[in-house]
Short mmCIF file of N, CA and C in Angstrom, two decimals:
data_model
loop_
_atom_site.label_atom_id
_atom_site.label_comp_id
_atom_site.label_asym_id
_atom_site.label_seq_id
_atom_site.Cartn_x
_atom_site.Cartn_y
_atom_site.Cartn_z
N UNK A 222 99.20 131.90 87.06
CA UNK A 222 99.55 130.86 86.12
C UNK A 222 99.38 129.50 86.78
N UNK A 223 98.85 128.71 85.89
CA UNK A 223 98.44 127.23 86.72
C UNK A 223 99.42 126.69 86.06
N UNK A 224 100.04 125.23 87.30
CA UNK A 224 101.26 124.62 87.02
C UNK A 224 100.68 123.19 86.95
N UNK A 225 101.02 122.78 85.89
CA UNK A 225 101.07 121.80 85.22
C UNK A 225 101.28 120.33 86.17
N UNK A 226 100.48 119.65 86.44
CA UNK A 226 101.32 118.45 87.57
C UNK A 226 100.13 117.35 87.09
N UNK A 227 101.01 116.25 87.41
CA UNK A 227 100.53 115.00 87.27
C UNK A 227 99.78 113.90 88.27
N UNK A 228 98.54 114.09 88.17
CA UNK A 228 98.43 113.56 90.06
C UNK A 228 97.84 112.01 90.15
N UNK A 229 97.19 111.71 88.77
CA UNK A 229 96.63 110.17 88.51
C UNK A 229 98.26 109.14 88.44
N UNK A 230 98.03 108.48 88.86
CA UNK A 230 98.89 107.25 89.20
C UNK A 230 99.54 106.31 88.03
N UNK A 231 98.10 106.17 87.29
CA UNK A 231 98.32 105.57 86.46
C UNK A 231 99.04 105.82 85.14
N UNK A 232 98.80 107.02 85.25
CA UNK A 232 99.34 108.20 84.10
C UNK A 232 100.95 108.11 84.40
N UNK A 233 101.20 109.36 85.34
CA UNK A 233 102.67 109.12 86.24
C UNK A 233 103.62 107.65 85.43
N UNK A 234 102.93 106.76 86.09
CA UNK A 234 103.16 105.05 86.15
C UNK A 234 103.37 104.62 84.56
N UNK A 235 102.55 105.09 83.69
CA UNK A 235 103.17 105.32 82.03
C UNK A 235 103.84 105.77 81.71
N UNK A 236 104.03 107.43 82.16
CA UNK A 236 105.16 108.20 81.73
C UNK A 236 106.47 107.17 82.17
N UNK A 237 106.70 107.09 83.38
CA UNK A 237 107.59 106.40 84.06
C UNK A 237 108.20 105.26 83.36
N UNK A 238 107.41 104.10 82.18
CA UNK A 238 107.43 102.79 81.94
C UNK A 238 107.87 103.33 80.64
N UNK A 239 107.29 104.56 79.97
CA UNK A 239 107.64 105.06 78.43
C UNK A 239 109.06 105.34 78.31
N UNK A 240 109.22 106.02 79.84
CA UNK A 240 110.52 106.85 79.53
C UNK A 240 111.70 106.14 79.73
N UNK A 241 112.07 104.76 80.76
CA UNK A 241 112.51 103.65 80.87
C UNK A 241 112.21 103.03 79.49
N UNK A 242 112.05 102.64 78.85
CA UNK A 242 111.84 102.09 77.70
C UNK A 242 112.57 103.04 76.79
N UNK A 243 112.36 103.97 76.57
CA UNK A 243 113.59 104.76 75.51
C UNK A 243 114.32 104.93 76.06
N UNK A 244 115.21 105.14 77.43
CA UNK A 244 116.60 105.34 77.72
C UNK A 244 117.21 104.09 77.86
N UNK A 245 116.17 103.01 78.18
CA UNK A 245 117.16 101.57 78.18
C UNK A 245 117.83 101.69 77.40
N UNK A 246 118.43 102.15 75.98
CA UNK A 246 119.66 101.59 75.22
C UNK A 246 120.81 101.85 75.71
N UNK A 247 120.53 103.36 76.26
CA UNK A 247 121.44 104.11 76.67
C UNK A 247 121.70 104.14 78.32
N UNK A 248 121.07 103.49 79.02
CA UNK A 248 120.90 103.73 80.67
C UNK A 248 122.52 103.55 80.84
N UNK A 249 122.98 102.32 81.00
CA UNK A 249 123.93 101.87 81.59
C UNK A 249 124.91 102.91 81.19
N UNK A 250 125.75 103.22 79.90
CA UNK A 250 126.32 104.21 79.23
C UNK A 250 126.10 105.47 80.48
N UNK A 251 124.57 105.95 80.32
CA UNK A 251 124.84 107.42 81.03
C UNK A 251 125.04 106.97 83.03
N UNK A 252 125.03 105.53 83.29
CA UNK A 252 125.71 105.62 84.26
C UNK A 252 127.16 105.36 84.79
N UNK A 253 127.92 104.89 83.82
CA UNK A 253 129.06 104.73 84.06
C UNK A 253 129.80 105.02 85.18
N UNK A 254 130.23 106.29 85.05
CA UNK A 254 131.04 107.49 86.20
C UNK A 254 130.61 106.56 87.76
N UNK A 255 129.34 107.01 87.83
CA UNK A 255 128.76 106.61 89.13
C UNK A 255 128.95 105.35 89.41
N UNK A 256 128.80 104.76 88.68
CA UNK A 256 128.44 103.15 88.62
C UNK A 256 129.87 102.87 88.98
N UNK A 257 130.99 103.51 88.50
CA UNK A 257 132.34 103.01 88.64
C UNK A 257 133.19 103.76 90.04
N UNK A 258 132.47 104.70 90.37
CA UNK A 258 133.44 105.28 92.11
C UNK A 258 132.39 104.98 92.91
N UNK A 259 131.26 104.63 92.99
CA UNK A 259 130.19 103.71 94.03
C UNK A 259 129.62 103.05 94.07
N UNK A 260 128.91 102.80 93.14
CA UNK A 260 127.41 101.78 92.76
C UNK A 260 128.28 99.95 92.79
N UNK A 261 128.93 99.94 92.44
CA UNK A 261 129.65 98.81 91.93
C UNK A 261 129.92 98.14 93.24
N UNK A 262 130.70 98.88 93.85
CA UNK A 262 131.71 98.65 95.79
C UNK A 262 130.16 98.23 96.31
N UNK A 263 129.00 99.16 96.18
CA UNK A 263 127.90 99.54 97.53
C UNK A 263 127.16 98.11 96.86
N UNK A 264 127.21 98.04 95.95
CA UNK A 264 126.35 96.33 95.50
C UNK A 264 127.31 95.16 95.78
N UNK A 265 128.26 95.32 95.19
CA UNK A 265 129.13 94.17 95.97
C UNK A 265 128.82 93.37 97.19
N UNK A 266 129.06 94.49 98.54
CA UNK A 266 128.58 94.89 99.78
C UNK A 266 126.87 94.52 99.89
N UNK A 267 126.31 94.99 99.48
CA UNK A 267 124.84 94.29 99.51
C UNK A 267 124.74 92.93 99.50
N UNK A 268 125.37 92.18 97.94
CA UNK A 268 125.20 91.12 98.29
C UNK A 268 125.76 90.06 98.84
N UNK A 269 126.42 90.47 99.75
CA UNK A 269 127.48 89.79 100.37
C UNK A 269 126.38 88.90 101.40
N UNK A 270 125.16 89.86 101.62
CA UNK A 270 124.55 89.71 102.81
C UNK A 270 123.56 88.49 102.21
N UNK A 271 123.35 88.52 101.00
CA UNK A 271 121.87 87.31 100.31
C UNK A 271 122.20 86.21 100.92
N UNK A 272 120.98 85.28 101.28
CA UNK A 272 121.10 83.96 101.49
C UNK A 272 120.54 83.15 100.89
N UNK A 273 120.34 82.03 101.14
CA UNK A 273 119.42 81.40 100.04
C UNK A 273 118.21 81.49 100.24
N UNK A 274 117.41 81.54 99.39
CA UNK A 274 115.38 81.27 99.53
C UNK A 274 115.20 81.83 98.46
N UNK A 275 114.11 82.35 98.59
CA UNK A 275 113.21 82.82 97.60
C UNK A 275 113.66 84.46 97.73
N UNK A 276 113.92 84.81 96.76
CA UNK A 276 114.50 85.83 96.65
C UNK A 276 113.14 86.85 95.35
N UNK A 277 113.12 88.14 95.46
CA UNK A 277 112.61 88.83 94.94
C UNK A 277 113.35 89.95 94.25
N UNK A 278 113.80 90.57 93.11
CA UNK A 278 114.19 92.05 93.23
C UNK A 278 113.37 92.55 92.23
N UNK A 279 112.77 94.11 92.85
CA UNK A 279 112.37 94.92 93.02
C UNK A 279 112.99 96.29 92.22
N UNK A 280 112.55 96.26 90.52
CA UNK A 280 113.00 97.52 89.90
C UNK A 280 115.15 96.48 89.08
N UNK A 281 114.32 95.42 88.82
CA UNK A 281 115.67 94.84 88.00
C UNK A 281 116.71 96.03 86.95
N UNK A 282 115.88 96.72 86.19
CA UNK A 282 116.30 97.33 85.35
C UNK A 282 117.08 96.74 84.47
N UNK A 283 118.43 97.38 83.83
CA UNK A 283 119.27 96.10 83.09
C UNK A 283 120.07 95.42 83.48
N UNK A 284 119.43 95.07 84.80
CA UNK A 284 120.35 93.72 85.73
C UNK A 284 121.75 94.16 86.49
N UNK A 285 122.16 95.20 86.54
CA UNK A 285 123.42 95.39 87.13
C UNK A 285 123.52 94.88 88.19
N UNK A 286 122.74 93.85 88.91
CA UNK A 286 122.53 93.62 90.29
C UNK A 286 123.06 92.03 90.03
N UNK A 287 122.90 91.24 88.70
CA UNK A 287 122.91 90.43 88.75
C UNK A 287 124.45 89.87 88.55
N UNK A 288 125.56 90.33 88.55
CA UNK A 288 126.98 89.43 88.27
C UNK A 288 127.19 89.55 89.80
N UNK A 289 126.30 89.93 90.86
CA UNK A 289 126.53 89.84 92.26
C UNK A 289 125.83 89.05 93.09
N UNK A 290 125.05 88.55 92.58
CA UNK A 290 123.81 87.52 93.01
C UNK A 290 124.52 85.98 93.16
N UNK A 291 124.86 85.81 94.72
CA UNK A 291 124.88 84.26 94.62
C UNK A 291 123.71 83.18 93.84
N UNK A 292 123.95 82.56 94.50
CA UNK A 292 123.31 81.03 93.60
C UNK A 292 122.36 81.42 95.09
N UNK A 293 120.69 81.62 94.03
CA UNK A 293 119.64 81.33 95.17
C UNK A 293 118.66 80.40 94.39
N UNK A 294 117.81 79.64 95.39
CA UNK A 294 116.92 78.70 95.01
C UNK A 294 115.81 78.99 94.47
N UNK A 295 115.24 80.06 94.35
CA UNK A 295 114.23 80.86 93.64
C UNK A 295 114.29 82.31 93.30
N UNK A 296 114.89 82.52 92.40
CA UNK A 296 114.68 84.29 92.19
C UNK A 296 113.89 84.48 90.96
N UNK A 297 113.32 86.15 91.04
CA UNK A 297 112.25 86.50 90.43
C UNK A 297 112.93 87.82 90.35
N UNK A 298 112.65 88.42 89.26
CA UNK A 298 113.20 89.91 89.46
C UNK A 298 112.21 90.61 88.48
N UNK A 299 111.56 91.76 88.95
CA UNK A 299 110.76 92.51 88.14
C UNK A 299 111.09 93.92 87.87
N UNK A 300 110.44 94.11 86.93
CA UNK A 300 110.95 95.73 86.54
C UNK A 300 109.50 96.23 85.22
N UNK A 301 108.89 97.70 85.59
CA UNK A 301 108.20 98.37 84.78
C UNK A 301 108.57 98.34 83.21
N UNK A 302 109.62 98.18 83.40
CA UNK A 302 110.02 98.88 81.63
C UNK A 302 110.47 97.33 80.70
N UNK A 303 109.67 97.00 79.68
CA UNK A 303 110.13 95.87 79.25
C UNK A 303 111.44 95.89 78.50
N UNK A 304 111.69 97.25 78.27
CA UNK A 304 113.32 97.70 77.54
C UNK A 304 114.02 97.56 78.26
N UNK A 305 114.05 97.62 79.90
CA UNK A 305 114.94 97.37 80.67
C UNK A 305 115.21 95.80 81.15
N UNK A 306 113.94 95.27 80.68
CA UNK A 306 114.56 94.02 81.34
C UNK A 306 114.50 92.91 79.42
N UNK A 307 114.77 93.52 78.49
CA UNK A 307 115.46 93.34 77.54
C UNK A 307 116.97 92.85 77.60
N UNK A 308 118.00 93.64 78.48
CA UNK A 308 119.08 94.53 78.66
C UNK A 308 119.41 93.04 79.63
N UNK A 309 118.19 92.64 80.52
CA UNK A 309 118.90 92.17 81.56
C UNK A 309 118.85 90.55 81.24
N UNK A 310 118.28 90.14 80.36
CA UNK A 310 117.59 88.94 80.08
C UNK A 310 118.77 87.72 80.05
N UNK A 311 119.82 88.00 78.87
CA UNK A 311 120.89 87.28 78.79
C UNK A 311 121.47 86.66 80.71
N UNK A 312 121.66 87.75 81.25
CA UNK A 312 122.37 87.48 82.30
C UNK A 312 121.43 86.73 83.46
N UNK A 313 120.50 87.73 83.50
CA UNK A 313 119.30 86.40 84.04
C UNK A 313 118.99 85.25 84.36
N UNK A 314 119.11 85.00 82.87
CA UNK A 314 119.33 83.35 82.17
C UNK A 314 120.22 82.68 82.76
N UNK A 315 121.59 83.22 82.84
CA UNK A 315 122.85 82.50 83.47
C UNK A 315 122.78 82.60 84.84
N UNK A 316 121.99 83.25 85.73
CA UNK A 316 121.95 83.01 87.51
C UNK A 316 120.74 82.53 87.71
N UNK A 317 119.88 82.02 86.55
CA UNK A 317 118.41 81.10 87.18
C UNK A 317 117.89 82.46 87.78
N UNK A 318 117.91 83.02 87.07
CA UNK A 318 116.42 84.65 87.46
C UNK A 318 115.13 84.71 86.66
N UNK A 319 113.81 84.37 86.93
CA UNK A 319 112.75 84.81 85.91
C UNK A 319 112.94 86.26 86.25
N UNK A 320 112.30 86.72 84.81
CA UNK A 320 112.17 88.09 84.77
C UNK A 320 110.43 88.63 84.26
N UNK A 321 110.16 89.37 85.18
CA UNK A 321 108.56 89.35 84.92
C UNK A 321 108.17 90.84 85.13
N UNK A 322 107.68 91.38 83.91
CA UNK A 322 107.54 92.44 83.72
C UNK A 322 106.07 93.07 84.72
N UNK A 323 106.34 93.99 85.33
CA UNK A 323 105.30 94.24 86.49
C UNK A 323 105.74 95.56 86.99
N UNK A 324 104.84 96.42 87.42
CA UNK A 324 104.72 97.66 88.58
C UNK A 324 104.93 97.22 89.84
N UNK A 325 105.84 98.09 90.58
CA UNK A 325 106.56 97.56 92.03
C UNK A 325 104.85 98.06 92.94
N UNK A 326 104.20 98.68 92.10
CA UNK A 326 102.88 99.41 92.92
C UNK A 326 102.08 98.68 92.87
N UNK A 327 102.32 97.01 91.93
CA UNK A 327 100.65 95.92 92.23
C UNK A 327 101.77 95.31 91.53
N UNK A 328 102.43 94.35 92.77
CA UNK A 328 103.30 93.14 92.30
C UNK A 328 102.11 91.76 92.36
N UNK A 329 102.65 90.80 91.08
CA UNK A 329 101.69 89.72 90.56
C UNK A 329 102.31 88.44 91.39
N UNK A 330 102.10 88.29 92.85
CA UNK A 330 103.09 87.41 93.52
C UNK A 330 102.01 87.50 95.03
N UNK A 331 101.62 86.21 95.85
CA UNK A 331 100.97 85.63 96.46
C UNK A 331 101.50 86.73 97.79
N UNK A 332 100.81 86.91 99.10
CA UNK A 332 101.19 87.28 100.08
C UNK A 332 102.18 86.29 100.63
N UNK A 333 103.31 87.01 101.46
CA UNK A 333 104.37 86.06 101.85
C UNK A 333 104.69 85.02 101.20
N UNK A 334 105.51 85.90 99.63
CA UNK A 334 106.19 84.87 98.88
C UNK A 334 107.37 84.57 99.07
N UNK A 335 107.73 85.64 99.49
CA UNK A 335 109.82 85.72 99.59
C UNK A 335 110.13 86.03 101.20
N UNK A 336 111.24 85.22 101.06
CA UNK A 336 112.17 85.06 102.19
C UNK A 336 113.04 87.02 101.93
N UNK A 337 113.25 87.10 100.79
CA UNK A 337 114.27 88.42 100.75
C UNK A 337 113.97 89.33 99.80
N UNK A 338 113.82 90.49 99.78
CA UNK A 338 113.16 91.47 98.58
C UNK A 338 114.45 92.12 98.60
N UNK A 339 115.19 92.68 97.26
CA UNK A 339 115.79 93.49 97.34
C UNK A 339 115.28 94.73 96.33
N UNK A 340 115.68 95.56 96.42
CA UNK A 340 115.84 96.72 95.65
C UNK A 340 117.03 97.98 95.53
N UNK A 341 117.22 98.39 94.76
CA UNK A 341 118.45 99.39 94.27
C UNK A 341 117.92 100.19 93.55
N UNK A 342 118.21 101.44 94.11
CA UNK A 342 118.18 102.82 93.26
C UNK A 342 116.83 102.42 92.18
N UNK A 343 115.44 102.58 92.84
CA UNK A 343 114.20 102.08 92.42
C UNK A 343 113.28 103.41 92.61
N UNK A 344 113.28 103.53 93.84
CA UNK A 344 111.95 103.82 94.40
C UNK A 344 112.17 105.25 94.18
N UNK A 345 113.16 106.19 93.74
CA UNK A 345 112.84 107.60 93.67
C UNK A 345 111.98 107.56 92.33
N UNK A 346 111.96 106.42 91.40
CA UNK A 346 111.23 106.29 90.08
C UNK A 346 110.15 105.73 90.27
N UNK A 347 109.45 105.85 91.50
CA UNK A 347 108.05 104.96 91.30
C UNK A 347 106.93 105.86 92.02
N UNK A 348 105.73 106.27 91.09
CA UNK A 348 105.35 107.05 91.20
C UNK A 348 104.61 107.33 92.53
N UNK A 349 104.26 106.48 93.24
CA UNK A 349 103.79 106.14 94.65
C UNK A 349 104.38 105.38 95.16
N UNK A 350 105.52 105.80 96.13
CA UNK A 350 106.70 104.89 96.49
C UNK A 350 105.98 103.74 97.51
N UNK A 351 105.07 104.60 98.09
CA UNK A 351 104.21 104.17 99.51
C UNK A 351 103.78 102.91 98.83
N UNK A 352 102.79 102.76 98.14
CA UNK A 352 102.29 101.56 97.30
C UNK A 352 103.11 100.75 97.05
N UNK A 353 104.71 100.72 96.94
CA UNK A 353 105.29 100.34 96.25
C UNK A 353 105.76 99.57 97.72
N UNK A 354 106.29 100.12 98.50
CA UNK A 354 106.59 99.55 99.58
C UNK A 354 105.73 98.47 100.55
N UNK A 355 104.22 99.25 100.06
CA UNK A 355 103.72 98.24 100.71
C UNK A 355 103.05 97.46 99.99
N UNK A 356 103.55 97.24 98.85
CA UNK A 356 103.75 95.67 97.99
C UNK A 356 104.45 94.75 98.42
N UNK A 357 105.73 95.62 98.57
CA UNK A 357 106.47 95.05 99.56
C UNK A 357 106.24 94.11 100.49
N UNK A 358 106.09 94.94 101.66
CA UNK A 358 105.15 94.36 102.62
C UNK A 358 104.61 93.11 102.49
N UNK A 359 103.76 93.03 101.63
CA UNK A 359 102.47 92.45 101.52
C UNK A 359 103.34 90.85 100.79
N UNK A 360 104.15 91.02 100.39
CA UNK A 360 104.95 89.45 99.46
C UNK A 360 105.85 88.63 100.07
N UNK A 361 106.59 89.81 101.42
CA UNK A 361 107.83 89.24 102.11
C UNK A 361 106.78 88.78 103.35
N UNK A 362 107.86 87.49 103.31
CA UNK A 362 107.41 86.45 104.33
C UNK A 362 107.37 87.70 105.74
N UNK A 363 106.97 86.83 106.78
CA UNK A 363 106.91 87.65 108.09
C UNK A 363 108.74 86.54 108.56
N UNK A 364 109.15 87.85 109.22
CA UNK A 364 110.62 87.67 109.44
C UNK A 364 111.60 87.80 108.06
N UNK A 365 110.78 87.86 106.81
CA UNK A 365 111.85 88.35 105.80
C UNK A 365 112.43 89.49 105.69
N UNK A 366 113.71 89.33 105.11
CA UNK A 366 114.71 90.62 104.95
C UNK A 366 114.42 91.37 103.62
N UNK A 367 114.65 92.93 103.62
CA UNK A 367 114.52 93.84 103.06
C UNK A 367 115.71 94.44 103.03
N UNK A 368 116.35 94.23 101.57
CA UNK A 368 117.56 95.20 101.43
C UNK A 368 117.21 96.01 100.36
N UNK A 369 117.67 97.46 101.04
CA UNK A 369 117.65 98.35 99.98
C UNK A 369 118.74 99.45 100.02
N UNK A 370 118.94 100.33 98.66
CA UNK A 370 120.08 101.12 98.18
C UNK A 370 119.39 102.18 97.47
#
């Protein structure tokens, strides 16, 4: 019996953006539980560490990252699913965040743009994490920080 698998990127990378897009109504809802005995404390704690610059995040989703975000001088936050960053838009707005809809696997942002990339609970959803990381790579300044969860 032949097993069914998905090996084009781009494909993967749709499913991925389709299926984010119909659970956005519901994401936050089915995370609650979690969100409330860890996720909440372990982001807190993350951003305790931000400083100011140019800041990047990496897989925004519906912003739960953002009532923790000091005041930075440039942030950008991207995310695959335009349903998810629907969700995040309002709050956005109120910490000076553009929100720019993009694949963490071909980010639309100059080599050594950011002083700080963050990301949270992202990369088990991206279909070539490797690519994704070394987008990464490729945007954060040399000596920039990389936080991730």
């Amino acid at each position: 019996m032949k097993k069914s698998y998905i090996s084009d990127v781009k494909t993967k990378t749709r499913i991925t953006r389709l299926t984010y897009n119909k659970n956005s109504k519901f994401y936050d809802f089915s995370e609650l539980p979690v969100e409330f005995l860890f996720f909440k404390r372990w982001r807190r704690n993350l951003f305790k560490q931000i400083k100011d610059g140019n800041v990047l995040e990496v897989g925004i989703g519906t912003g739960k990252n953002l009532p923790y975000y000091p005041r930075v001088k440039n942030g950008v936050a991207v995310d695959l699913s335009e349903g998810m960053l629907k969700h995040a838009k309002e709050l956005a707005v109120k910490k000076n965040i553009k929100l720019v809809q993009s694949d963490a696997q071909n980010l639309p942002f100059r080599d050594e743009s950011f002083d700080i990339v963050i990301s949270t609970y992202v990369f088990c959803s991206v279909p070539e994490p490797l690519h994704g990381l070394n987008e990464i790579r490729r945007v954060l300044k040399l000596n920039g920080e990389l936080i991730m969860l």
